[in-house]
């Protein structure tokens, strides 16, 4: 790896937050006339062709002599529900809040630029000052990046992983470029739902900018119970952190929440399972429905994206012995 001059951050390019259309499912709701129906079908075609993507952080370590770290994964596809390896990103920028980056390991072959940024003190998420004063931007060359695992970031020893996360909310901080499209998630940020498993049974995990969310709910294009069910929810689970996750379903929706402890569900942790009796399809998920929603810890509504990770998206390769860029070398 080699250090390069500070890269220019894309601004104002078309991305997730600059699109207003929603993915339309297999069964549009009833409309009053043929013109409305035609408009709805046209919106479905536009939405399904939109470029979308995800940048996901999976924290680990921070216990004993293990340093706090975060594995970074990327994915890109068409439509708000997409296959994790459908499209190929060309460059990525990752910023962190409540964390200082010490080093980056296992980035793709070729040059990597790490750029320190000093963040001016100010309001952070409406609940106090931002204690994070430094983060790194990882900017890869304009060559195709492998979807899936991107790199491992080692954070400062005093990092509290339950407070640290990827900074989605500030425009220009975290972005993913696919072709001529640069995706960003300012505002309240995203909720990335990853479905894990290559068959008709899928594990469910959710990712965002914080270590937990209040709730997550998905709407579907058919019943979630009974003989005609197109999807069924598995039983509730207890996560590795001890959180008890309850699952509830009815009509054409399935949701997950916790009614004990902190009354929140952890991100980057399995929270349940889904079974598709008639075979899995992303088109079974209705992201345009008002019943699809995610709430942050601060009760803010997040924009939901669904990624079919099959059994290979969140796969961390074995560490390679290679030089890393240290914070004090910059």
Tab-separated table of C-alpha atoms in Angstrom:
chain	number	residue	atom	x	y	z
A	1	UNK	CA	0.000	0.000	0.000
A	2	UNK	CA	1.109	3.548	-0.507
A	3	UNK	CA	-0.019	6.890	0.768
A	4	UNK	CA	-1.503	9.220	-1.803
A	5	UNK	CA	-2.696	12.788	-1.925
A	6	UNK	CA	-6.048	13.548	-0.390
A	7	UNK	CA	-8.812	12.362	-2.655
A	8	UNK	CA	-11.683	14.574	-3.662
A	9	UNK	CA	-14.957	13.498	-2.180
A	10	UNK	CA	-17.883	13.282	-4.575
A	11	UNK	CA	-20.646	15.738	-3.769
A	12	UNK	CA	-24.090	16.148	-5.201
A	13	UNK	CA	-24.010	13.029	-7.350
A	14	UNK	CA	-27.045	10.829	-7.722
A	15	UNK	CA	-27.296	8.382	-4.864
A	16	UNK	CA	-29.628	6.612	-2.485
A	17	UNK	CA	-30.884	9.761	-0.826
A	18	UNK	CA	-31.482	11.582	-4.095
A	19	UNK	CA	-34.013	9.071	-5.377
A	20	UNK	CA	-37.637	9.228	-4.349
A	21	UNK	CA	-39.060	6.112	-5.954
A	22	UNK	CA	-39.647	2.996	-3.879
A	23	UNK	CA	-39.248	-0.605	-5.004
A	24	UNK	CA	-42.632	-1.951	-6.079
A	25	UNK	CA	-43.541	-5.544	-5.301
A	26	UNK	CA	-45.257	-8.231	-7.280
A	27	UNK	CA	-48.752	-7.240	-6.281
A	28	UNK	CA	-49.406	-3.484	-6.463
A	29	UNK	CA	-52.254	-2.250	-4.327
A	30	UNK	CA	-55.539	-1.601	-6.082
A	31	UNK	CA	-55.723	1.623	-8.052
A	32	UNK	CA	-58.684	3.593	-9.283
A	33	UNK	CA	-57.995	3.740	-13.006
A	34	UNK	CA	-55.847	2.334	-15.785
A	35	UNK	CA	-53.732	5.508	-15.882
A	36	UNK	CA	-52.820	5.124	-12.214
A	37	UNK	CA	-52.005	1.468	-12.802
A	38	UNK	CA	-49.727	2.367	-15.708
A	39	UNK	CA	-47.978	5.003	-13.606
A	40	UNK	CA	-47.443	2.472	-10.810
A	41	UNK	CA	-45.963	-0.086	-13.193
A	42	UNK	CA	-43.671	2.573	-14.658
A	43	UNK	CA	-42.516	3.481	-11.154
A	44	UNK	CA	-41.812	-0.189	-10.496
A	45	UNK	CA	-39.625	-0.415	-13.598
A	46	UNK	CA	-37.666	2.709	-12.633
A	47	UNK	CA	-37.220	1.555	-9.028
A	48	UNK	CA	-36.099	-1.944	-9.951
A	49	UNK	CA	-33.417	-0.469	-12.224
A	50	UNK	CA	-32.000	1.940	-9.628
A	51	UNK	CA	-28.465	1.381	-8.429
A	52	UNK	CA	-28.161	0.789	-4.697
A	53	UNK	CA	-25.464	-0.448	-2.394
A	54	UNK	CA	-24.336	-0.935	1.166
A	55	UNK	CA	-21.317	-0.368	3.393
A	56	UNK	CA	-21.516	-2.527	6.521
A	57	UNK	CA	-19.361	-2.683	9.623
A	58	UNK	CA	-19.066	-5.783	11.811
A	59	UNK	CA	-17.350	-4.972	15.151
A	60	UNK	CA	-15.319	-7.492	17.105
A	61	UNK	CA	-12.551	-7.627	19.702
A	62	UNK	CA	-12.148	-5.009	22.400
A	63	UNK	CA	-11.979	-7.678	25.110
A	64	UNK	CA	-8.832	-8.536	27.034
A	65	UNK	CA	-5.779	-8.147	24.817
A	66	UNK	CA	-7.878	-8.148	21.630
A	67	UNK	CA	-7.926	-4.678	20.036
A	68	UNK	CA	-11.293	-3.184	19.022
A	69	UNK	CA	-11.753	-3.777	15.308
A	70	UNK	CA	-14.383	-3.485	12.610
A	71	UNK	CA	-14.609	-5.574	9.444
A	72	UNK	CA	-15.970	-3.578	6.504
A	73	UNK	CA	-18.137	-5.202	3.815
A	74	UNK	CA	-19.569	-3.670	0.637
A	75	UNK	CA	-22.344	-4.726	-1.746
A	76	UNK	CA	-24.086	-3.245	-4.779
A	77	UNK	CA	-27.055	-4.133	-6.943
A	78	UNK	CA	-30.208	-2.888	-8.644
A	79	UNK	CA	-33.340	-2.125	-6.676
A	80	UNK	CA	-33.605	-1.591	-2.933
A	81	UNK	CA	-33.578	-5.368	-2.462
A	82	UNK	CA	-30.616	-6.840	-4.322
A	83	UNK	CA	-28.073	-9.646	-4.602
A	84	UNK	CA	-24.870	-8.751	-2.757
A	85	UNK	CA	-22.604	-9.281	-5.793
A	86	UNK	CA	-24.873	-8.068	-8.604
A	87	UNK	CA	-22.844	-4.923	-9.400
A	88	UNK	CA	-19.164	-4.023	-8.954
A	89	UNK	CA	-18.161	-0.897	-6.955
A	90	UNK	CA	-15.183	1.181	-8.093
A	91	UNK	CA	-14.344	3.204	-4.983
A	92	UNK	CA	-15.457	3.652	-1.397
A	93	UNK	CA	-15.113	6.105	1.465
A	94	UNK	CA	-15.698	5.033	5.063
A	95	UNK	CA	-15.936	7.431	8.008
A	96	UNK	CA	-16.446	6.540	11.670
A	97	UNK	CA	-17.999	8.263	14.661
A	98	UNK	CA	-16.789	7.811	18.237
A	99	UNK	CA	-13.680	6.029	16.984
A	100	UNK	CA	-10.124	6.854	16.008
A	101	UNK	CA	-8.588	4.644	13.336
A	102	UNK	CA	-5.136	3.250	14.014
A	103	UNK	CA	-4.621	1.000	11.000
A	104	UNK	CA	-6.291	-0.734	8.056
A	105	UNK	CA	-5.418	-4.311	7.106
A	106	UNK	CA	-6.321	-6.731	4.325
A	107	UNK	CA	-7.548	-4.097	1.857
A	108	UNK	CA	-7.705	-5.217	-1.805
A	109	UNK	CA	-4.446	-5.428	-3.709
A	110	UNK	CA	-3.255	-2.096	-5.087
A	111	UNK	CA	-2.839	1.318	-3.576
A	112	UNK	CA	-4.960	2.493	-0.663
A	113	UNK	CA	-5.332	6.045	0.531
A	114	UNK	CA	-6.055	6.763	4.179
A	115	UNK	CA	-7.023	10.337	4.842
A	116	UNK	CA	-7.296	11.759	8.363
A	117	UNK	CA	-10.004	14.319	8.937
A	118	UNK	CA	-10.421	16.512	11.974
A	119	UNK	CA	-14.084	16.954	12.778
A	120	UNK	CA	-15.056	20.279	14.301
A	121	UNK	CA	-16.844	20.005	17.659
A	122	UNK	CA	-20.566	20.274	17.324
A	123	UNK	CA	-23.897	18.641	17.944
A	124	UNK	CA	-23.996	14.911	17.383
A	125	UNK	CA	-27.292	13.076	16.866
A	126	UNK	CA	-28.990	15.693	19.003
A	127	UNK	CA	-27.768	14.285	22.314
A	128	UNK	CA	-24.454	15.987	23.045
A	129	UNK	CA	-21.121	16.865	21.489
A	130	UNK	CA	-19.350	14.643	19.010
A	131	UNK	CA	-16.463	13.055	20.886
A	132	UNK	CA	-14.959	11.693	17.709
A	133	UNK	CA	-12.332	14.059	16.284
A	134	UNK	CA	-10.714	11.875	13.667
A	135	UNK	CA	-11.627	9.294	11.096
A	136	UNK	CA	-10.187	7.856	7.917
A	137	UNK	CA	-11.405	7.718	4.366
A	138	UNK	CA	-10.458	4.607	2.451
A	139	UNK	CA	-10.327	5.472	-1.233
A	140	UNK	CA	-9.536	2.678	-3.664
A	141	UNK	CA	-8.384	3.158	-7.274
A	142	UNK	CA	-10.918	3.267	-10.095
A	143	UNK	CA	-10.585	-0.494	-10.592
A	144	UNK	CA	-13.318	-2.968	-9.692
A	145	UNK	CA	-13.457	-3.815	-5.999
A	146	UNK	CA	-14.476	-7.225	-4.759
A	147	UNK	CA	-17.946	-7.149	-3.266
A	148	UNK	CA	-18.098	-8.613	0.199
A	149	UNK	CA	-15.175	-8.220	2.592
A	150	UNK	CA	-13.222	-4.981	2.034
A	151	UNK	CA	-10.827	-4.574	4.957
A	152	UNK	CA	-10.341	-4.755	8.727
A	153	UNK	CA	-10.016	-1.490	10.639
A	154	UNK	CA	-8.238	-1.441	14.004
A	155	UNK	CA	-9.525	1.267	16.323
A	156	UNK	CA	-7.937	3.043	19.288
A	157	UNK	CA	-7.702	1.045	22.513
A	158	UNK	CA	-10.168	3.296	24.328
A	159	UNK	CA	-12.859	2.795	21.662
A	160	UNK	CA	-16.187	1.628	23.060
A	161	UNK	CA	-17.589	-0.564	20.310
A	162	UNK	CA	-21.141	-0.136	21.572
A	163	UNK	CA	-20.814	3.594	20.828
A	164	UNK	CA	-18.656	3.534	17.674
A	165	UNK	CA	-19.973	3.010	14.179
A	166	UNK	CA	-19.920	4.034	10.544
A	167	UNK	CA	-20.860	7.688	10.024
A	168	UNK	CA	-23.641	7.582	7.433
A	169	UNK	CA	-25.422	10.769	8.412
A	170	UNK	CA	-22.920	13.441	7.356
A	171	UNK	CA	-22.974	14.217	3.642
A	172	UNK	CA	-19.639	13.492	1.968
A	173	UNK	CA	-18.300	11.309	4.782
A	174	UNK	CA	-19.261	7.769	3.771
A	175	UNK	CA	-20.027	6.860	0.185
A	176	UNK	CA	-19.885	4.039	-2.352
A	177	UNK	CA	-19.319	4.611	-6.054
A	178	UNK	CA	-20.691	2.250	-8.708
A	179	UNK	CA	-20.051	3.420	-12.258
A	180	UNK	CA	-21.184	7.047	-12.462
A	181	UNK	CA	-23.416	6.776	-9.389
A	182	UNK	CA	-22.224	7.777	-5.917
A	183	UNK	CA	-24.404	6.487	-3.096
A	184	UNK	CA	-24.710	8.265	0.245
A	185	UNK	CA	-27.091	7.921	3.192
A	186	UNK	CA	-27.297	11.304	4.980
A	187	UNK	CA	-30.183	12.213	7.218
A	188	UNK	CA	-31.305	9.480	9.579
A	189	UNK	CA	-29.168	6.868	7.843
A	190	UNK	CA	-29.914	3.374	6.516
A	191	UNK	CA	-30.993	0.028	7.913
A	192	UNK	CA	-29.354	-2.753	5.905
A	193	UNK	CA	-31.145	-6.081	6.335
A	194	UNK	CA	-28.935	-9.004	5.316
A	195	UNK	CA	-30.538	-12.359	4.550
A	196	UNK	CA	-27.978	-15.109	5.068
A	197	UNK	CA	-28.252	-18.607	3.611
A	198	UNK	CA	-28.328	-19.945	0.054
A	199	UNK	CA	-31.520	-22.003	0.288
A	200	UNK	CA	-35.125	-21.162	1.109
A	201	UNK	CA	-34.346	-20.577	4.785
A	202	UNK	CA	-32.646	-17.276	5.590
A	203	UNK	CA	-31.047	-15.919	8.719
A	204	UNK	CA	-31.804	-12.244	9.403
A	205	UNK	CA	-29.319	-9.598	10.528
A	206	UNK	CA	-29.664	-5.821	10.476
A	207	UNK	CA	-26.896	-3.200	10.247
A	208	UNK	CA	-26.786	0.560	10.700
A	209	UNK	CA	-24.792	3.392	12.187
A	210	UNK	CA	-25.355	2.387	15.820
A	211	UNK	CA	-24.960	-0.810	17.830
A	212	UNK	CA	-28.712	-1.321	18.177
A	213	UNK	CA	-32.134	-0.346	16.831
A	214	UNK	CA	-35.564	-0.157	18.387
A	215	UNK	CA	-37.252	-2.436	15.858
A	216	UNK	CA	-37.241	-3.711	12.293
A	217	UNK	CA	-40.220	-4.850	10.219
A	218	UNK	CA	-40.538	-6.175	6.672
A	219	UNK	CA	-43.654	-6.242	4.509
A	220	UNK	CA	-44.224	-8.982	1.954
A	221	UNK	CA	-46.305	-9.509	-1.152
A	222	UNK	CA	-48.374	-12.293	0.360
A	223	UNK	CA	-49.506	-13.885	3.613
A	224	UNK	CA	-47.005	-14.616	6.381
A	225	UNK	CA	-49.037	-17.429	7.943
A	226	UNK	CA	-51.492	-20.151	6.998
A	227	UNK	CA	-51.612	-22.517	4.047
A	228	UNK	CA	-51.036	-19.728	1.525
A	229	UNK	CA	-48.049	-18.231	3.337
A	230	UNK	CA	-45.204	-17.167	1.046
A	231	UNK	CA	-42.922	-16.605	4.042
A	232	UNK	CA	-42.924	-17.755	7.657
A	233	UNK	CA	-40.984	-16.419	10.626
A	234	UNK	CA	-38.842	-18.605	12.845
A	235	UNK	CA	-38.958	-18.449	16.622
A	236	UNK	CA	-37.443	-15.620	18.610
A	237	UNK	CA	-33.792	-15.860	19.593
A	238	UNK	CA	-31.416	-14.805	22.339
A	239	UNK	CA	-28.398	-13.010	20.879
A	240	UNK	CA	-24.770	-13.415	21.926
A	241	UNK	CA	-25.092	-10.184	23.912
A	242	UNK	CA	-27.998	-11.640	25.906
A	243	UNK	CA	-30.782	-9.667	24.211
A	244	UNK	CA	-34.071	-11.553	23.893
A	245	UNK	CA	-35.585	-10.972	20.470
A	246	UNK	CA	-39.314	-11.450	19.950
A	247	UNK	CA	-40.829	-11.986	16.525
A	248	UNK	CA	-44.348	-10.985	15.530
A	249	UNK	CA	-46.191	-11.548	12.271
A	250	UNK	CA	-49.604	-10.862	10.868
A	251	UNK	CA	-51.187	-10.212	7.517
A	252	UNK	CA	-48.316	-9.532	5.153
A	253	UNK	CA	-45.631	-8.383	7.599
A	254	UNK	CA	-43.047	-9.773	10.012
A	255	UNK	CA	-41.237	-7.745	12.661
A	256	UNK	CA	-38.585	-8.157	15.345
A	257	UNK	CA	-38.206	-6.307	18.624
A	258	UNK	CA	-37.180	-6.694	22.258
A	259	UNK	CA	-39.444	-6.139	25.241
A	260	UNK	CA	-36.835	-6.424	27.972
A	261	UNK	CA	-33.567	-4.826	29.037
A	262	UNK	CA	-32.746	-1.913	26.747
A	263	UNK	CA	-35.839	-2.597	24.594
A	264	UNK	CA	-33.670	-2.665	21.465
A	265	UNK	CA	-32.287	-5.224	19.037
A	266	UNK	CA	-28.538	-5.431	18.430
A	267	UNK	CA	-27.131	-4.747	14.978
A	268	UNK	CA	-24.538	-7.048	13.372
A	269	UNK	CA	-26.067	-10.028	15.165
A	270	UNK	CA	-28.554	-12.719	14.054
A	271	UNK	CA	-32.047	-11.770	15.227
A	272	UNK	CA	-34.197	-14.447	13.579
A	273	UNK	CA	-34.969	-16.630	10.590
A	274	UNK	CA	-37.313	-16.640	7.624
A	275	UNK	CA	-38.576	-19.638	5.670
A	276	UNK	CA	-39.988	-19.339	2.151
A	277	UNK	CA	-42.202	-22.438	1.553
A	278	UNK	CA	-42.543	-21.849	-2.197
A	279	UNK	CA	-38.922	-20.860	-2.806
A	280	UNK	CA	-37.025	-17.678	-2.036
A	281	UNK	CA	-37.257	-14.562	-4.185
A	282	UNK	CA	-36.360	-10.974	-3.384
A	283	UNK	CA	-39.566	-9.993	-5.175
A	284	UNK	CA	-41.504	-11.459	-2.246
A	285	UNK	CA	-40.351	-8.469	-0.138
A	286	UNK	CA	-42.392	-5.266	-0.416
A	287	UNK	CA	-40.138	-2.329	0.427
A	288	UNK	CA	-42.608	0.254	-0.875
A	289	UNK	CA	-45.123	-0.650	1.822
A	290	UNK	CA	-45.588	1.607	4.834
A	291	UNK	CA	-45.352	-1.588	6.882
A	292	UNK	CA	-41.654	-1.885	6.015
A	293	UNK	CA	-39.854	0.192	8.610
A	294	UNK	CA	-36.894	0.413	10.964
A	295	UNK	CA	-36.502	2.660	14.001
A	296	UNK	CA	-33.171	3.853	15.370
A	297	UNK	CA	-32.316	4.020	19.080
A	298	UNK	CA	-33.538	7.614	18.957
A	299	UNK	CA	-36.859	6.557	17.375
A	300	UNK	CA	-35.954	7.935	13.973
A	301	UNK	CA	-37.246	6.144	10.910
A	302	UNK	CA	-34.476	4.641	8.804
A	303	UNK	CA	-34.557	3.766	5.122
A	304	UNK	CA	-34.607	-0.011	4.679
A	305	UNK	CA	-32.561	-1.946	2.139
A	306	UNK	CA	-32.460	-5.745	1.819
A	307	UNK	CA	-29.383	-7.669	0.698
A	308	UNK	CA	-29.471	-11.337	-0.241
A	309	UNK	CA	-26.107	-12.400	1.123
A	310	UNK	CA	-26.677	-16.081	0.376
A	311	UNK	CA	-23.935	-17.897	2.339
A	312	UNK	CA	-20.968	-15.872	1.118
A	313	UNK	CA	-21.451	-12.127	1.697
A	314	UNK	CA	-20.435	-11.793	5.352
A	315	UNK	CA	-17.424	-14.052	4.989
A	316	UNK	CA	-14.204	-12.855	6.573
A	317	UNK	CA	-11.118	-14.321	4.859
A	318	UNK	CA	-8.136	-15.509	6.826
A	319	UNK	CA	-5.763	-12.636	7.698
A	320	UNK	CA	-2.842	-12.104	5.353
A	321	UNK	CA	0.613	-11.007	6.407
A	322	UNK	CA	0.949	-7.628	4.702
A	323	UNK	CA	2.010	-4.117	5.689
A	324	UNK	CA	-0.627	-1.782	7.075
A	325	UNK	CA	-0.934	1.987	7.051
A	326	UNK	CA	-0.502	3.320	10.594
A	327	UNK	CA	-2.267	6.422	11.885
A	328	UNK	CA	0.954	8.200	12.867
A	329	UNK	CA	2.488	7.647	9.436
A	330	UNK	CA	-0.002	9.986	7.792
